[in-house]
Tab-separated table of C-alpha atoms in Angstrom:
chain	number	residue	atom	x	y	z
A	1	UNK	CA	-11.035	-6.392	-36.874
A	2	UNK	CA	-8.049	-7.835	-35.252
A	3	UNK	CA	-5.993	-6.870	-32.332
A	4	UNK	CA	-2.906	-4.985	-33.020
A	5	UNK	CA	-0.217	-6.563	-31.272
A	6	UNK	CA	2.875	-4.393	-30.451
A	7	UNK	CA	6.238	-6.219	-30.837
A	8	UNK	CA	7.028	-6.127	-27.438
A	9	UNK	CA	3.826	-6.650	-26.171
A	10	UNK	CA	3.039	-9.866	-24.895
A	11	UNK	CA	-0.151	-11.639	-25.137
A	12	UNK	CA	-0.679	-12.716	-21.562
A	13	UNK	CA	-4.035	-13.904	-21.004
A	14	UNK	CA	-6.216	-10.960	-20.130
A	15	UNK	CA	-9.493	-11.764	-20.917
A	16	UNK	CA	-11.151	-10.887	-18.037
A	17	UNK	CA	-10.099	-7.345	-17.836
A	18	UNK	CA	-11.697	-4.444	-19.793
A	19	UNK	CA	-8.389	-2.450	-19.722
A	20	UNK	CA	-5.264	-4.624	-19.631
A	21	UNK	CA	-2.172	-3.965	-17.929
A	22	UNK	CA	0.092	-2.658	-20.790
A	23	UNK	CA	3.341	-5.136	-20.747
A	24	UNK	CA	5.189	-3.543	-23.216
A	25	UNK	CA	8.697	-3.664	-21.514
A	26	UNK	CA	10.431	0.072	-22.207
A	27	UNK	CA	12.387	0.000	-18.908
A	28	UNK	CA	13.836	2.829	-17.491
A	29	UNK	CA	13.283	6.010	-19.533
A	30	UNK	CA	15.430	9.617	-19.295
A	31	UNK	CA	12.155	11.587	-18.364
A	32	UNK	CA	12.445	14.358	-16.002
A	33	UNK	CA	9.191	15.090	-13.360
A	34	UNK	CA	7.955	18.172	-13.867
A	35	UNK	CA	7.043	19.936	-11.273
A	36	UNK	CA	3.953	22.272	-11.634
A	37	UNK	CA	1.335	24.070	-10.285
A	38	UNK	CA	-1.136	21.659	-11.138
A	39	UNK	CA	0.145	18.861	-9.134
A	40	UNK	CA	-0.132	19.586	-5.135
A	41	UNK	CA	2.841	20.098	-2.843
A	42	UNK	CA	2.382	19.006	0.467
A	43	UNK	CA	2.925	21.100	3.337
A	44	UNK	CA	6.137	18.746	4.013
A	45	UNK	CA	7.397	18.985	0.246
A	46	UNK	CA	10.118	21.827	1.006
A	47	UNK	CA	11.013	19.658	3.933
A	48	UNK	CA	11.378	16.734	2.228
A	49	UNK	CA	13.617	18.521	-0.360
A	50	UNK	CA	15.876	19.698	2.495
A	51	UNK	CA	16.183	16.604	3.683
A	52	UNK	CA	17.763	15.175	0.496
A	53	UNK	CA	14.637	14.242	-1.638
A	54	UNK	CA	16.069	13.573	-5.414
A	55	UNK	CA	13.149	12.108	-7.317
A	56	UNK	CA	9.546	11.490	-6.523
A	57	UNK	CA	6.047	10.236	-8.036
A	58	UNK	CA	2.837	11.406	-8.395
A	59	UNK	CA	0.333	9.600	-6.069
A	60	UNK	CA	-3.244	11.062	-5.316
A	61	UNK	CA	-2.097	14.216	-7.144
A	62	UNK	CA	0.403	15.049	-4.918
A	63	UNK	CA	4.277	15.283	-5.481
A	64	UNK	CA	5.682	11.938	-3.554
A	65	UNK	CA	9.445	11.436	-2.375
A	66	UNK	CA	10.954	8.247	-3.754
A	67	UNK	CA	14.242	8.728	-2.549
A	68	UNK	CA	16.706	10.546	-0.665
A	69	UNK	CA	20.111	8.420	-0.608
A	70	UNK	CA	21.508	9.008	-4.434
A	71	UNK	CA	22.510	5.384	-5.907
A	72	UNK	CA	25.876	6.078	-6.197
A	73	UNK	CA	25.795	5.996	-2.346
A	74	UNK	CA	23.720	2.995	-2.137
A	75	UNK	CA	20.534	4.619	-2.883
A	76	UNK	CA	17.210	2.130	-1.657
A	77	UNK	CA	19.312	-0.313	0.103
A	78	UNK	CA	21.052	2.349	2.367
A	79	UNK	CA	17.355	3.179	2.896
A	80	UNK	CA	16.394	-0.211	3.843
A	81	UNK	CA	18.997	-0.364	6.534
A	82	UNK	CA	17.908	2.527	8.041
A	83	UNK	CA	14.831	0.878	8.229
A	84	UNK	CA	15.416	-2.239	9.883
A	85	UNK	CA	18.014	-1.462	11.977
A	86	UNK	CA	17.062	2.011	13.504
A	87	UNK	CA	14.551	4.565	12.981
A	88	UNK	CA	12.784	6.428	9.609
A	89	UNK	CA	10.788	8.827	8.834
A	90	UNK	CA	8.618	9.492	5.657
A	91	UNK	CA	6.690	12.166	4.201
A	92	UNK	CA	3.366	10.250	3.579
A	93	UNK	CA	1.105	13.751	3.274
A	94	UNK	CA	0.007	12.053	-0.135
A	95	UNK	CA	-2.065	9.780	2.280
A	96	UNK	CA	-5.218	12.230	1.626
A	97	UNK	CA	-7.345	12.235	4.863
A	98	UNK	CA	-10.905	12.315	3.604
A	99	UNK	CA	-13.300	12.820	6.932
A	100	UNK	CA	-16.994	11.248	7.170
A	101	UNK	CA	-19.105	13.181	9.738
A	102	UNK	CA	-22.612	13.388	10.942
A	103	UNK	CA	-25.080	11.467	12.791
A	104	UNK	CA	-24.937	8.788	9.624
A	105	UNK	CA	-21.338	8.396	9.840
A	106	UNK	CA	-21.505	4.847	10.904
A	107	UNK	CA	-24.439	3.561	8.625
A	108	UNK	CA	-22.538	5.648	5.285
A	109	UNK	CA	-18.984	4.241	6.170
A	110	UNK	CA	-20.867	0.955	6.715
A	111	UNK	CA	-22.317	0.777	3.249
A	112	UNK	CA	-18.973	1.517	1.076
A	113	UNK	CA	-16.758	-0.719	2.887
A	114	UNK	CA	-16.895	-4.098	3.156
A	115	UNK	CA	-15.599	-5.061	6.232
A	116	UNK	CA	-18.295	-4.309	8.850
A	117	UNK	CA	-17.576	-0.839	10.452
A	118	UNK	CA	-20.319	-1.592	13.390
A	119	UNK	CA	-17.358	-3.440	14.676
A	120	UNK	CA	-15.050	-0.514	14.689
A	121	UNK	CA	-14.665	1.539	18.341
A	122	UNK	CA	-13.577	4.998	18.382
A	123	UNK	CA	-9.872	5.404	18.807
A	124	UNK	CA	-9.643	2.602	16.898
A	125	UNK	CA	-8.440	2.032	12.960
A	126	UNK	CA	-8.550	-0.656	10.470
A	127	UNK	CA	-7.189	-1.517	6.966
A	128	UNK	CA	-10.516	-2.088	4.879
A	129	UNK	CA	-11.282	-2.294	1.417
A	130	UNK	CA	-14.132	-0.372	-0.379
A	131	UNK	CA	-15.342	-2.229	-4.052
A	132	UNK	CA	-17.350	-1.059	-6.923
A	133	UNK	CA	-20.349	-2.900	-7.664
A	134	UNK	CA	-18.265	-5.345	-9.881
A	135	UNK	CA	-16.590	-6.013	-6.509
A	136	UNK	CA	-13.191	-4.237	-7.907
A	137	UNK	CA	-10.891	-2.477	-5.627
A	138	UNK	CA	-10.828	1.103	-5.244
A	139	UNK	CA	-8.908	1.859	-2.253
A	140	UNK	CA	-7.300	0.448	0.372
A	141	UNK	CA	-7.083	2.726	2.918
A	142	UNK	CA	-6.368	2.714	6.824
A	143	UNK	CA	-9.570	3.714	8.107
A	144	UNK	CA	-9.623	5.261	11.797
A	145	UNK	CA	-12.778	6.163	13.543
A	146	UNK	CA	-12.392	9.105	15.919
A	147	UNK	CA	-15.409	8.837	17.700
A	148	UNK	CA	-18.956	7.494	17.354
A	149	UNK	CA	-19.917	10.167	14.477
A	150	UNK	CA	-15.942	10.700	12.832
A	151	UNK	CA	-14.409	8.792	10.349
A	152	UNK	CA	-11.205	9.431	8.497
A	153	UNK	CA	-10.340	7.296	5.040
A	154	UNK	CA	-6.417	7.702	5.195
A	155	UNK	CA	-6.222	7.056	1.299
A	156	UNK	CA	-4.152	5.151	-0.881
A	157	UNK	CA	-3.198	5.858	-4.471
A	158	UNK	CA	-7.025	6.368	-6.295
A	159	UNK	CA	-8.680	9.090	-5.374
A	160	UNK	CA	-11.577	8.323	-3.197
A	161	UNK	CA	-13.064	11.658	-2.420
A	162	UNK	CA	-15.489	12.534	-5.116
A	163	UNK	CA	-16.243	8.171	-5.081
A	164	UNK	CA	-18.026	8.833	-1.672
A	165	UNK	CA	-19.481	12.615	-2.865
A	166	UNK	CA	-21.479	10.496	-5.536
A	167	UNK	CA	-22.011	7.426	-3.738
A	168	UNK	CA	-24.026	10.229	-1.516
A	169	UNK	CA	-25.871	11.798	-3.950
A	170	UNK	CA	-28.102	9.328	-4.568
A	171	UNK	CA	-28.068	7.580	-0.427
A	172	UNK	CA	-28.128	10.941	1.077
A	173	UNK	CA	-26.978	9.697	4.240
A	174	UNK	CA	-27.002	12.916	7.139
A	175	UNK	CA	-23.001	12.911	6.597
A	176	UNK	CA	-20.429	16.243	5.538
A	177	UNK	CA	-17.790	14.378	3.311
A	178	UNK	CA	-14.541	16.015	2.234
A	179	UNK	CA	-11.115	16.538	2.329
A	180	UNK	CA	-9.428	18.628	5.618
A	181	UNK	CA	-5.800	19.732	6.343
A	182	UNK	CA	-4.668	17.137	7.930
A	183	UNK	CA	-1.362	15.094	6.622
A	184	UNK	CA	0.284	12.688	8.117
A	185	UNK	CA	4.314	11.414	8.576
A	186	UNK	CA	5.427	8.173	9.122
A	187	UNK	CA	7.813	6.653	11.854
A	188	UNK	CA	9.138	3.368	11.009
A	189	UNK	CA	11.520	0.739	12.745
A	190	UNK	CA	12.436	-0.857	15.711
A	191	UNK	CA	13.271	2.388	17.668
A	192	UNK	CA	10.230	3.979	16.575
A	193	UNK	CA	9.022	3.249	20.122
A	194	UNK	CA	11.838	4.690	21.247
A	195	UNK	CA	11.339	8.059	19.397
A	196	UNK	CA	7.702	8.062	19.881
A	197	UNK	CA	7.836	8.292	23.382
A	198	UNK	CA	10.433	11.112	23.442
A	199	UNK	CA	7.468	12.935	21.616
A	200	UNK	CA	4.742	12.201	23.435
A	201	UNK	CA	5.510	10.441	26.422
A	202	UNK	CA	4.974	6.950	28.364
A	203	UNK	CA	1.674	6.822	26.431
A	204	UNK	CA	3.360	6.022	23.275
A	205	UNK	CA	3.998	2.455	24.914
A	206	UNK	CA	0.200	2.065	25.443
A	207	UNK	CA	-1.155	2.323	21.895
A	208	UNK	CA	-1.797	-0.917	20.616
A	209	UNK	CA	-1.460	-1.894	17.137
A	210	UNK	CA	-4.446	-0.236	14.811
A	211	UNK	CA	-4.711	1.855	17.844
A	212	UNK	CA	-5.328	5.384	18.026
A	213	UNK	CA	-4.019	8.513	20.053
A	214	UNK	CA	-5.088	11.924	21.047
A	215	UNK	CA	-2.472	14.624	22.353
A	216	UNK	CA	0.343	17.357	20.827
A	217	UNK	CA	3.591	17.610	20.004
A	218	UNK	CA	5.572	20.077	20.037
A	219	UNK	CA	1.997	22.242	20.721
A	220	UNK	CA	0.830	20.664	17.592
A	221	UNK	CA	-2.593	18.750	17.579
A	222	UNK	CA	-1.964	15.027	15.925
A	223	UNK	CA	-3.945	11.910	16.007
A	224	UNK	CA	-1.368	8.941	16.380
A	225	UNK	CA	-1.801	5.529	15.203
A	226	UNK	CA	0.628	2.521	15.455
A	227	UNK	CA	0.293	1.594	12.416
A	228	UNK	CA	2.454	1.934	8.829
A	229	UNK	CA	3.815	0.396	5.419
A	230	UNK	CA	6.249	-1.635	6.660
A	231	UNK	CA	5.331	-4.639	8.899
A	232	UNK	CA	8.396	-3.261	11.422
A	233	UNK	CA	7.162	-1.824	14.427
A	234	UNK	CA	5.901	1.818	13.622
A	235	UNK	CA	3.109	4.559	14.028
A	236	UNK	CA	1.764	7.502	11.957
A	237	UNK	CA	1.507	11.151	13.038
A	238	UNK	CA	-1.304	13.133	11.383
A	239	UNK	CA	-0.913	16.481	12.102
A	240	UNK	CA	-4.156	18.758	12.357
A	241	UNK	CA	-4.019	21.982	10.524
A	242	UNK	CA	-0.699	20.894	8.709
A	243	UNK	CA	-0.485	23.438	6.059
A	244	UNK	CA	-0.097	25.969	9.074
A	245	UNK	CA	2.220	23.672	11.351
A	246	UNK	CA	4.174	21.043	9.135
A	247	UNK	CA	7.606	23.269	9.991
A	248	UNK	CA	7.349	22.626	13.578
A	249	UNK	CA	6.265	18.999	13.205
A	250	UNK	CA	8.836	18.162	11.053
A	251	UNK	CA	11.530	19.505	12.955
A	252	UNK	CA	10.588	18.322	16.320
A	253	UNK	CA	10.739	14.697	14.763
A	254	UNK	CA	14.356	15.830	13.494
A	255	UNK	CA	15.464	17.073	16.560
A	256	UNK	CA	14.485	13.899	18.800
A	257	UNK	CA	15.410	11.409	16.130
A	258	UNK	CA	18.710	12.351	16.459
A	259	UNK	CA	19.605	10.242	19.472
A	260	UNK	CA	17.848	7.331	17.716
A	261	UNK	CA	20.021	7.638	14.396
A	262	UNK	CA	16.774	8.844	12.644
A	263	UNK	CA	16.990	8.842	9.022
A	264	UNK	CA	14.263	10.578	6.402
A	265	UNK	CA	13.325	7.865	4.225
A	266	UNK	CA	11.237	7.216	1.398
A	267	UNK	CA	8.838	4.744	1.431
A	268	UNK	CA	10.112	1.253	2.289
A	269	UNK	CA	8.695	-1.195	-0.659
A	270	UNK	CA	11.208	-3.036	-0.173
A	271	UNK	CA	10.187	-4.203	3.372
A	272	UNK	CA	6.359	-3.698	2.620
A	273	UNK	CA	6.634	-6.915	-0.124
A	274	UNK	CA	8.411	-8.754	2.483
A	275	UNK	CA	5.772	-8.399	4.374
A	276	UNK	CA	3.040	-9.279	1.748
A	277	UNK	CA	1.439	-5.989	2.208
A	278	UNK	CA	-0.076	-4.531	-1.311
A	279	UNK	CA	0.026	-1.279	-3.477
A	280	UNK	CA	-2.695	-0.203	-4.987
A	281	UNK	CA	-2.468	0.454	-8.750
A	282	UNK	CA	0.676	-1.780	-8.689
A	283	UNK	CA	-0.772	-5.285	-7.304
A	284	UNK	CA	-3.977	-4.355	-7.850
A	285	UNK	CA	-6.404	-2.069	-8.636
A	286	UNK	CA	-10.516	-1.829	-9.517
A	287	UNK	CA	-10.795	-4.082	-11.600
A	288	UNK	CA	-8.972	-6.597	-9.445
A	289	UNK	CA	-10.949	-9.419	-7.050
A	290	UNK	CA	-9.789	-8.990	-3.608
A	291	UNK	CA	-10.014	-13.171	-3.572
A	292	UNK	CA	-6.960	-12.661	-6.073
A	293	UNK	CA	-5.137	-10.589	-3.994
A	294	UNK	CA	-4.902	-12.286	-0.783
A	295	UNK	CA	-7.341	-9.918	0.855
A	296	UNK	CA	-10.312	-12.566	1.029
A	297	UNK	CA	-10.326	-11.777	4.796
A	298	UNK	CA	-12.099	-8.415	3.674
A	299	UNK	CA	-15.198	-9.807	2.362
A	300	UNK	CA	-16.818	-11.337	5.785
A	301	UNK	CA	-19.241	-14.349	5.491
A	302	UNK	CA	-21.308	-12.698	8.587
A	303	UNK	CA	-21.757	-9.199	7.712
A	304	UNK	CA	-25.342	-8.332	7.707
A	305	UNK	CA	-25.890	-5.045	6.399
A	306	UNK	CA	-25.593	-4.416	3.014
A	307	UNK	CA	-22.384	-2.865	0.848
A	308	UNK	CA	-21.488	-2.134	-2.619
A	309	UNK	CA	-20.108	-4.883	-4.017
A	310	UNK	CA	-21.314	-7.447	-1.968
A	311	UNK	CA	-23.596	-9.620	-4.462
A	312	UNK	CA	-20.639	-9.235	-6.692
A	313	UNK	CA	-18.247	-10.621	-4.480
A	314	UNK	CA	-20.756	-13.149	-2.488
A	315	UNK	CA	-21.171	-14.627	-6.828
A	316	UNK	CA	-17.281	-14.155	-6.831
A	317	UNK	CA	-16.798	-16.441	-4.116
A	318	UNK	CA	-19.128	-18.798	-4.497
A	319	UNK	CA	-18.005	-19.344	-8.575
A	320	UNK	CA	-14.563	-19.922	-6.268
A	321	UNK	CA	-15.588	-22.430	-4.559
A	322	UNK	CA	-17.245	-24.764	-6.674
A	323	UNK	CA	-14.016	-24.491	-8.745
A	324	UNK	CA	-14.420	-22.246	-11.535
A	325	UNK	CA	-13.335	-18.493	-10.354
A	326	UNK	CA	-14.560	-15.675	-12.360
A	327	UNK	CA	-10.920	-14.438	-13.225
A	328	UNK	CA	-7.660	-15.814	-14.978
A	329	UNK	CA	-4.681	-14.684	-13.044
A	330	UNK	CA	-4.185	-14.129	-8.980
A	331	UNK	CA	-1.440	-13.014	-6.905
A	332	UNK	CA	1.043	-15.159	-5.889
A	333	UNK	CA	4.450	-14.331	-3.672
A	334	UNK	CA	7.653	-15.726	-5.994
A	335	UNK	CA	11.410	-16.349	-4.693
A	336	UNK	CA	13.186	-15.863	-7.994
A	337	UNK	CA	17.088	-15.924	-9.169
A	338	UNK	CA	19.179	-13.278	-10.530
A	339	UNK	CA	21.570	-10.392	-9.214
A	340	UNK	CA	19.881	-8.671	-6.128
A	341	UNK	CA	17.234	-6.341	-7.749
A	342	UNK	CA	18.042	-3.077	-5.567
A	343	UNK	CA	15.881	-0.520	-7.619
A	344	UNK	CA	11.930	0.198	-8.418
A	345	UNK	CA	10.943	-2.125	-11.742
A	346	UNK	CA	10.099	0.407	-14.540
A	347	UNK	CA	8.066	-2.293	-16.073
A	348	UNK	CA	5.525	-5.239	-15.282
A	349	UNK	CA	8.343	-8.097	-15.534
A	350	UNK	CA	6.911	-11.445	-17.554
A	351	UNK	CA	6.654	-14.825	-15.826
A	352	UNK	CA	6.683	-18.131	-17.912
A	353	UNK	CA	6.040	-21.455	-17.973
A	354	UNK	CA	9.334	-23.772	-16.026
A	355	UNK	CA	9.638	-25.234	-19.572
A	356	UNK	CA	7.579	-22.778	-21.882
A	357	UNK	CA	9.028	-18.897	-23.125
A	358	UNK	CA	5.461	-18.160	-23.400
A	359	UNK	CA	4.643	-15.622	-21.521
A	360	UNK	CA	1.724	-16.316	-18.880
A	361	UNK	CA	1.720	-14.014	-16.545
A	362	UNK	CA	4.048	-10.558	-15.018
A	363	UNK	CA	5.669	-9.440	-11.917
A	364	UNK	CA	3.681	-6.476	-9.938
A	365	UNK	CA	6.678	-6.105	-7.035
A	366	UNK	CA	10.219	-6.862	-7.427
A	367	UNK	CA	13.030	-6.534	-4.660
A	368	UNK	CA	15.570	-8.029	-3.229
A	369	UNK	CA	15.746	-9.210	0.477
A	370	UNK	CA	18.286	-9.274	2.578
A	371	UNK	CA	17.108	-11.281	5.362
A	372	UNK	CA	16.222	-14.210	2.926
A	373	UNK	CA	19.190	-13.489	0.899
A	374	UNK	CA	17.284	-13.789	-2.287
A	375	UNK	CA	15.223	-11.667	-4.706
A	376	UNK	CA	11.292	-11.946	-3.653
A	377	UNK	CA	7.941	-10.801	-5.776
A	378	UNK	CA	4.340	-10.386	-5.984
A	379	UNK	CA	3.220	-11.456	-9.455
A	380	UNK	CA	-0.159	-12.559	-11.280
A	381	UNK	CA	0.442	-15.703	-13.044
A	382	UNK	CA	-2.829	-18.079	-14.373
A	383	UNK	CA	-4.872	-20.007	-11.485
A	384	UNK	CA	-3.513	-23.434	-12.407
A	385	UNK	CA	0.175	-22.461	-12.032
A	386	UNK	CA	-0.173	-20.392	-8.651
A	387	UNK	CA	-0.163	-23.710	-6.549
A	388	UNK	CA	2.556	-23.250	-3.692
A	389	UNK	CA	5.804	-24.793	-4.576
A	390	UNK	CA	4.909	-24.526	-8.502
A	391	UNK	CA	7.961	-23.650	-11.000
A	392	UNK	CA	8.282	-20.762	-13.080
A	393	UNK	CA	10.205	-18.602	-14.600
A	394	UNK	CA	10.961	-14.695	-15.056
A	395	UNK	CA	12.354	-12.615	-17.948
A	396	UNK	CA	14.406	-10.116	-15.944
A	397	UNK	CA	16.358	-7.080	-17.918
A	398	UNK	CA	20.406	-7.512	-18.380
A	399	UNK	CA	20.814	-6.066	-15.386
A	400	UNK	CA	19.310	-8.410	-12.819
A	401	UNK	CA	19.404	-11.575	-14.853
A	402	UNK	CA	21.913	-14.302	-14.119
A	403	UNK	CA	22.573	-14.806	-17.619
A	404	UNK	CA	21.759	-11.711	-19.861
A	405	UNK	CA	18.316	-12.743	-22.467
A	406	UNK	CA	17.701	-16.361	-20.012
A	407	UNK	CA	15.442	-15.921	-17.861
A	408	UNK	CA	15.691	-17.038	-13.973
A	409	UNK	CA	14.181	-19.979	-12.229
A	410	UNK	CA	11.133	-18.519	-9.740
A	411	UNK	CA	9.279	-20.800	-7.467
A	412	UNK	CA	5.498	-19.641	-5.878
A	413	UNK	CA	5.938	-19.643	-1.803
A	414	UNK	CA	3.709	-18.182	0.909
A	415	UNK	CA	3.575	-14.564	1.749
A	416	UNK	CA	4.701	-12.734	4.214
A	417	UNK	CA	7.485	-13.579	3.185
A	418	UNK	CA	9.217	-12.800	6.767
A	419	UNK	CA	7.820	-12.481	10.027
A	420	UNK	CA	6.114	-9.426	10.617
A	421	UNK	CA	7.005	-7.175	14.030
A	422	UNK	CA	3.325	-5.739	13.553
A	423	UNK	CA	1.203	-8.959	11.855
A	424	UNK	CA	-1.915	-8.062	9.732
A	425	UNK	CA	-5.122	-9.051	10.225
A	426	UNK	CA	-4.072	-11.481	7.594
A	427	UNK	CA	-1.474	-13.244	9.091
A	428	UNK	CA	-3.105	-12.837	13.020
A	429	UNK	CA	-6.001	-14.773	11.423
A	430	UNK	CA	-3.559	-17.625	9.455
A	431	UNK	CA	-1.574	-18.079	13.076
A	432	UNK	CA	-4.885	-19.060	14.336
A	433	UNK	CA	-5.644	-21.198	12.092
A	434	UNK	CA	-8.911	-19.431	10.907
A	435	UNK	CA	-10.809	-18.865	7.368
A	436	UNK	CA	-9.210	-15.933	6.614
A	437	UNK	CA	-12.473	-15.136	5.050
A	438	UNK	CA	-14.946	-15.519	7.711
């Protein structure tokens, strides 16, 4: 029986997914987010309301702010500036904090990620990866180990919970796993330091990047980390007991931003693509390689003990290297024409050929920068064409597109695509002129 083919679905080469993207372009849609009982509200939600919050998402089941400064005022952009100029703050609660506890804390959180957590001191955190046994990603959390037997997976969008419950079931490692009330806001941009220390003192200058912290504010027990979404300088709070104190956290963030032109903010994509850093379920998700995704660095050559994935991804990487990888498409930055795209893409946006209206390939991450004075993008095209310096093009809607139905010219470049204030491990490990895969 043949595949139905929608009209406006393209026939990208998917072959090596079970579940394709869907590229059917609908763009933006009149659909109004309910907001229910069944989907959690944070202990910040009402805050983040009060603050100006006028749509949101749903990420790890929990109502997301998306935006605060209504696009008749300049909407994401105004955000942006914010940003990179002063001081933010975000409601990032969604971040579920899933603890790992017990005298096999180490050995457990050893054996799902693949990065090698015997490397990991307490007070210290780390952006890992954890794979199935395909070697797909299924989160890409900041992991921060509290102390020799404490772990906390700060999650991204999939939820990872019930993953570890069942990976458990069968190991039955001596470890409690579960969710606690912890929930965490970010401060992000160049006076974050600035801020910080007005909250918690001289010690906010001593926390080193992927660093962690122990103290209160405003009486309120928090873990801080300098860490964040954003590549500017920046740091998490996560408040302990948070459905009980998120009032008085929230406020005493307020109240000492205001001397540092603090604006609430929702999360900055537009500076996180500049700085190359990924969304999961957006530029990838499980059944995505991470030597697709520019996150080779996460699958060490020297890690001894075992981890799921890892004969997956040691096959994955070797098929690599002798020249014939296991998958069609991988991700690729893109400087790309058209009018400055200031808003979220409602759809996967299709890349062709420099000569060909075929499409080959789609846009994951779309904005505009402007630093580089230019629109930039994340996007999968086919494994011959994502050479740096290689021509393409992209279908953009009306709106964006030089010339409305023609698409623009794109061109594959390096990512970051600016300097980072806080590098990844990624780019420390490129400035040194190391495998980033070692």
């Amino acid at each position: 029986m043949g595949q139905h083919v929608h009209p406006n679905y393209p026939t990208v080469d998917q072959s090596d997914r079970s579940v394709p993207i869907n590229l059917r372009q609908s763009g933006p849609t009149p659909v109004e987010l309910l907001i229910s009982t069944r989907i959690r509200k944070s202990p910040y939600w009402h805050l983040s309301v009060e603050a100006g919050c006028w749509r949101a998402e749903v990420y790890n089941r929990v109502y997301h702010p998306r935006g605060y400064v209504r696009k008749e005022d300049g909407g994401a952009m105004v955000e942006y500036d914010s940003l990179v100029n002063h001081v933010t703050m975000w409601d990032v609660a969604v971040e579920r904090q899933i603890r790992v506890q017990g005298p096999d804390a180490e050995a457990f959180v050893d054996f799902v990620i693949t990065r090698d957590a015997t490397k990991i001191p307490p007070m210290r955190a780390r952006y890992v990866i954890l794979c199935n046994d395909k070697g797909g990603i299924l989160n890409d959390p900041v992991l921060l180990r509290l102390s020799d037997d404490e772990f906390w997976f700060s999650l991204s969008d999939s939820d990872l919970m019930l993953w570890l419950q069942g990976v458990n079931v069968g190991k039955r490692f001596d470890v409690s796993i579960g969710e606690i009330d912890v929930c965490p806001v970010q401060i992000q941009g160049p006076k974050s330091i600035d801020l910080m220390t007005d909250l918690i003192g001289p010690d906010a200058a001593t926390i080193p990047s992927y660093g962690l912290w122990s103290g209160t504010v405003a009486g309120c027990e928090v873990i801080v980390s300098q860490t964040g979404f954003t590549g500017e300088k920046g740091y998490e709070i996560y408040l302990r007991d948070a459905t009980l104190h998120a009032e008085t956290l929230w406020n005493a963030v307020l109240e000492a931003g205001k001397r540092h032109e603090l604006a609430v903010i929702a999360p900055a994509h537009h500076r996180r693509v500049a700085a190359g850093i990924l969304s999961w379920g957006q530029d990838m998700d499980a059944e995505t390689l991470p030597f697709q995704t520019n996150l080779a660095y996460q699958v060490p050559r020297t890690k001894a003990g075992d981890y799921i994935g890892k004969g997956a991804l040691e096959s994955a990487r070797a098929a690599m290297e002798a020249g014939s990888p296991p998958w069609t498409h991988r991700l690729v930055g893109l400087v790309l024409g058209g009018k400055p795209i200031d808003e979220y893409a409602p759809d996967f946006w299709l890349v062709t050929g420099a000569t060909d209206d075929k499409p080959i390939g789609y846009v994951t991450s779309p904005w505009y920068s402007p630093e580089l004075e230019t629109n930039i993008a994340m996007a999968f095209v086919p494994n011959a064409l994502s050479e740096l310096g290689t021509a393409l093009r992209v279908r953009l809607p009306d709106a964006y597109a030089a010339k409305p139905g023609e698409p623009v010219d794109a061109e594959v470049v390096d990512m970051p695509f600016r300097e980072s204030v806080n590098p990844n491990t990624r780019e420390r490990l490129k400035q040194r002129g190391l495998d980033a895969a070692v």
